[in-house]
Amino acid sequence: KQWYQRRVIANEFNKYFSSIASKLNENYCDSGLIVENIPSFSDYLPKACPTSIYLSDCNQHEIIEIIAELKNGKSSDIPIHVVKKSAKIISPHLEKHFNHCMQGGVFPDELKLGRISPIYKKEKSTDCDSALIPL
């Protein structure tokens, strides 16, 4: 029951504070006052932070360019030459998916995984760690 009361209290506060602006607008309109030099909301914002980042949405052309730069011989679940040949078909779908992930701040768990494949160096070595190249 206490949770319910907290929610009721929060809703009442929300109603009150969200109604203030509309009541003020009604008062100014009814009184005939002309309000000039009202500061913009941006006047109240903090100064820009030069170390912050803004990412714009990607587009199909950008995705096609990135796919074209992939090297054919690299390891992948799907052969790179197949991805390159289908770039114009899959780029709209990738664009939609990537932008949705970035806007939602969600990165799919499947894309967080990497496959490490040990490859032996050509020269023979007795040290096991130096004989492998992680890929």
Coordinates of C-alpha atoms in Angstrom, one line a residue:
K1 CA 0.0 0.0 0.0
Q2 CA 2.9 2.3 0.7
W3 CA 4.1 1.9 -2.9
Y4 CA 0.7 2.9 -4.2
Q5 CA 0.7 6.1 -2.0
R6 CA 4.1 7.1 -3.3
R7 CA 2.8 6.7 -6.9
V8 CA -0.3 8.8 -6.1
I9 CA 1.9 11.5 -4.5
A10 CA 4.3 11.5 -7.5
N11 CA 1.4 11.8 -9.9
E12 CA -0.1 14.7 -8.0
F13 CA 3.3 16.5 -8.0
N14 CA 3.5 15.8 -11.8
K15 CA 0.0 17.3 -12.4
Y16 CA 0.8 20.4 -10.4
F17 CA 4.2 21.2 -12.0
S18 CA 3.0 20.4 -15.5
S19 CA 0.0 22.7 -15.1
I20 CA 2.1 25.7 -14.1
A21 CA 3.1 26.7 -17.6
S22 CA -0.4 26.5 -19.0
K23 CA -1.8 28.6 -16.1
L24 CA 0.9 31.2 -16.7
N25 CA 0.2 31.4 -20.4
E26 CA -3.5 31.8 -19.7
N27 CA -2.8 34.7 -17.2
Y28 CA -0.5 36.5 -19.7
C29 CA -3.0 36.1 -22.6
D30 CA -6.0 37.3 -20.5
S31 CA -4.2 40.3 -19.0
G32 CA -3.1 41.6 -22.4
L33 CA 0.5 41.9 -21.3
I34 CA 3.1 41.7 -23.9
V35 CA 6.1 39.8 -22.7
E36 CA 9.3 40.7 -24.5
N37 CA 12.9 39.6 -24.2
I38 CA 12.0 36.2 -22.9
P39 CA 15.3 34.2 -22.7
S40 CA 15.6 31.2 -24.9
F41 CA 15.9 27.8 -23.2
S42 CA 19.4 27.6 -24.6
D43 CA 20.4 30.6 -22.5
Y44 CA 20.0 28.3 -19.5
L45 CA 22.0 25.4 -20.9
P46 CA 25.6 24.9 -19.7
K47 CA 28.4 25.7 -22.1
A48 CA 29.3 23.1 -24.7
C49 CA 31.8 20.4 -23.6
P50 CA 34.5 20.0 -26.2
T51 CA 35.2 16.5 -25.0
S52 CA 31.6 15.3 -25.5
I53 CA 30.6 13.2 -28.6
Y54 CA 27.7 13.5 -30.9
L55 CA 27.1 10.7 -33.4
S56 CA 24.9 11.4 -36.4
D57 CA 22.9 8.6 -38.0
C58 CA 24.7 6.5 -40.6
N59 CA 23.3 6.2 -44.1
Q60 CA 23.3 3.5 -46.8
H61 CA 26.2 5.2 -48.8
E62 CA 28.4 5.2 -45.7
I63 CA 27.7 1.5 -45.1
I64 CA 28.4 0.6 -48.7
E65 CA 31.8 2.4 -48.5
I66 CA 32.7 0.6 -45.4
I67 CA 31.8 -2.8 -46.9
A68 CA 33.8 -2.0 -50.0
E69 CA 36.9 -1.4 -47.8
L70 CA 36.7 -4.9 -46.2
K71 CA 39.5 -7.2 -47.2
N72 CA 38.4 -10.4 -49.0
G73 CA 40.8 -12.8 -47.3
K74 CA 39.7 -12.1 -43.7
S75 CA 37.9 -14.6 -41.6
S76 CA 34.1 -14.1 -41.2
D77 CA 31.0 -16.2 -40.8
I78 CA 29.8 -14.9 -44.2
P79 CA 32.4 -14.7 -47.0
I80 CA 33.4 -11.1 -47.5
H81 CA 32.9 -11.3 -51.3
V82 CA 29.3 -12.3 -50.7
V83 CA 28.8 -9.3 -48.4
K84 CA 30.4 -7.0 -51.0
K85 CA 28.2 -8.3 -53.8
S86 CA 25.0 -7.9 -51.7
A87 CA 26.0 -4.5 -50.2
K88 CA 23.3 -2.5 -52.0
I89 CA 20.6 -4.9 -50.9
I90 CA 21.7 -5.2 -47.2
S91 CA 22.7 -1.6 -46.6
P92 CA 19.2 -0.2 -46.0
H93 CA 18.5 -2.9 -43.4
L94 CA 21.9 -2.4 -41.8
E95 CA 21.3 1.3 -41.7
K96 CA 17.9 0.9 -40.0
H97 CA 19.4 -1.6 -37.5
F98 CA 22.5 0.4 -36.6
N99 CA 20.6 3.7 -36.2
H100 CA 18.0 2.0 -34.0
C101 CA 20.8 0.5 -31.8
M102 CA 22.6 3.9 -31.5
Q103 CA 19.5 5.9 -30.8
G104 CA 18.4 3.4 -28.1
G105 CA 21.8 3.1 -26.6
V106 CA 21.7 -0.7 -27.0
F107 CA 24.5 -2.8 -28.6
P108 CA 23.4 -6.4 -29.3
D109 CA 25.2 -9.0 -27.3
E110 CA 25.9 -11.0 -30.5
L111 CA 28.0 -8.2 -31.8
K112 CA 30.0 -8.0 -28.6
L113 CA 31.5 -11.5 -29.2
G114 CA 34.7 -12.2 -31.0
R115 CA 36.2 -15.4 -32.3
I116 CA 39.8 -15.9 -31.4
S117 CA 41.6 -18.4 -33.7
P118 CA 45.2 -19.3 -32.8
I119 CA 47.4 -19.5 -35.9
Y120 CA 50.9 -21.0 -35.6
K121 CA 53.8 -18.9 -36.8
K122 CA 55.9 -20.3 -39.7
E123 CA 59.1 -20.6 -37.7
K124 CA 59.4 -23.3 -35.0
S125 CA 59.6 -22.2 -31.5
T126 CA 59.8 -24.0 -28.2
D127 CA 57.9 -21.3 -26.3
C128 CA 54.2 -22.1 -26.7
D129 CA 53.1 -18.5 -26.2
S130 CA 55.3 -17.0 -28.8
A131 CA 54.5 -19.7 -31.3
L132 CA 50.9 -18.5 -31.7
I133 CA 49.4 -15.4 -33.3
P134 CA 45.9 -14.5 -31.9
L135 CA 43.5 -13.4 -34.6

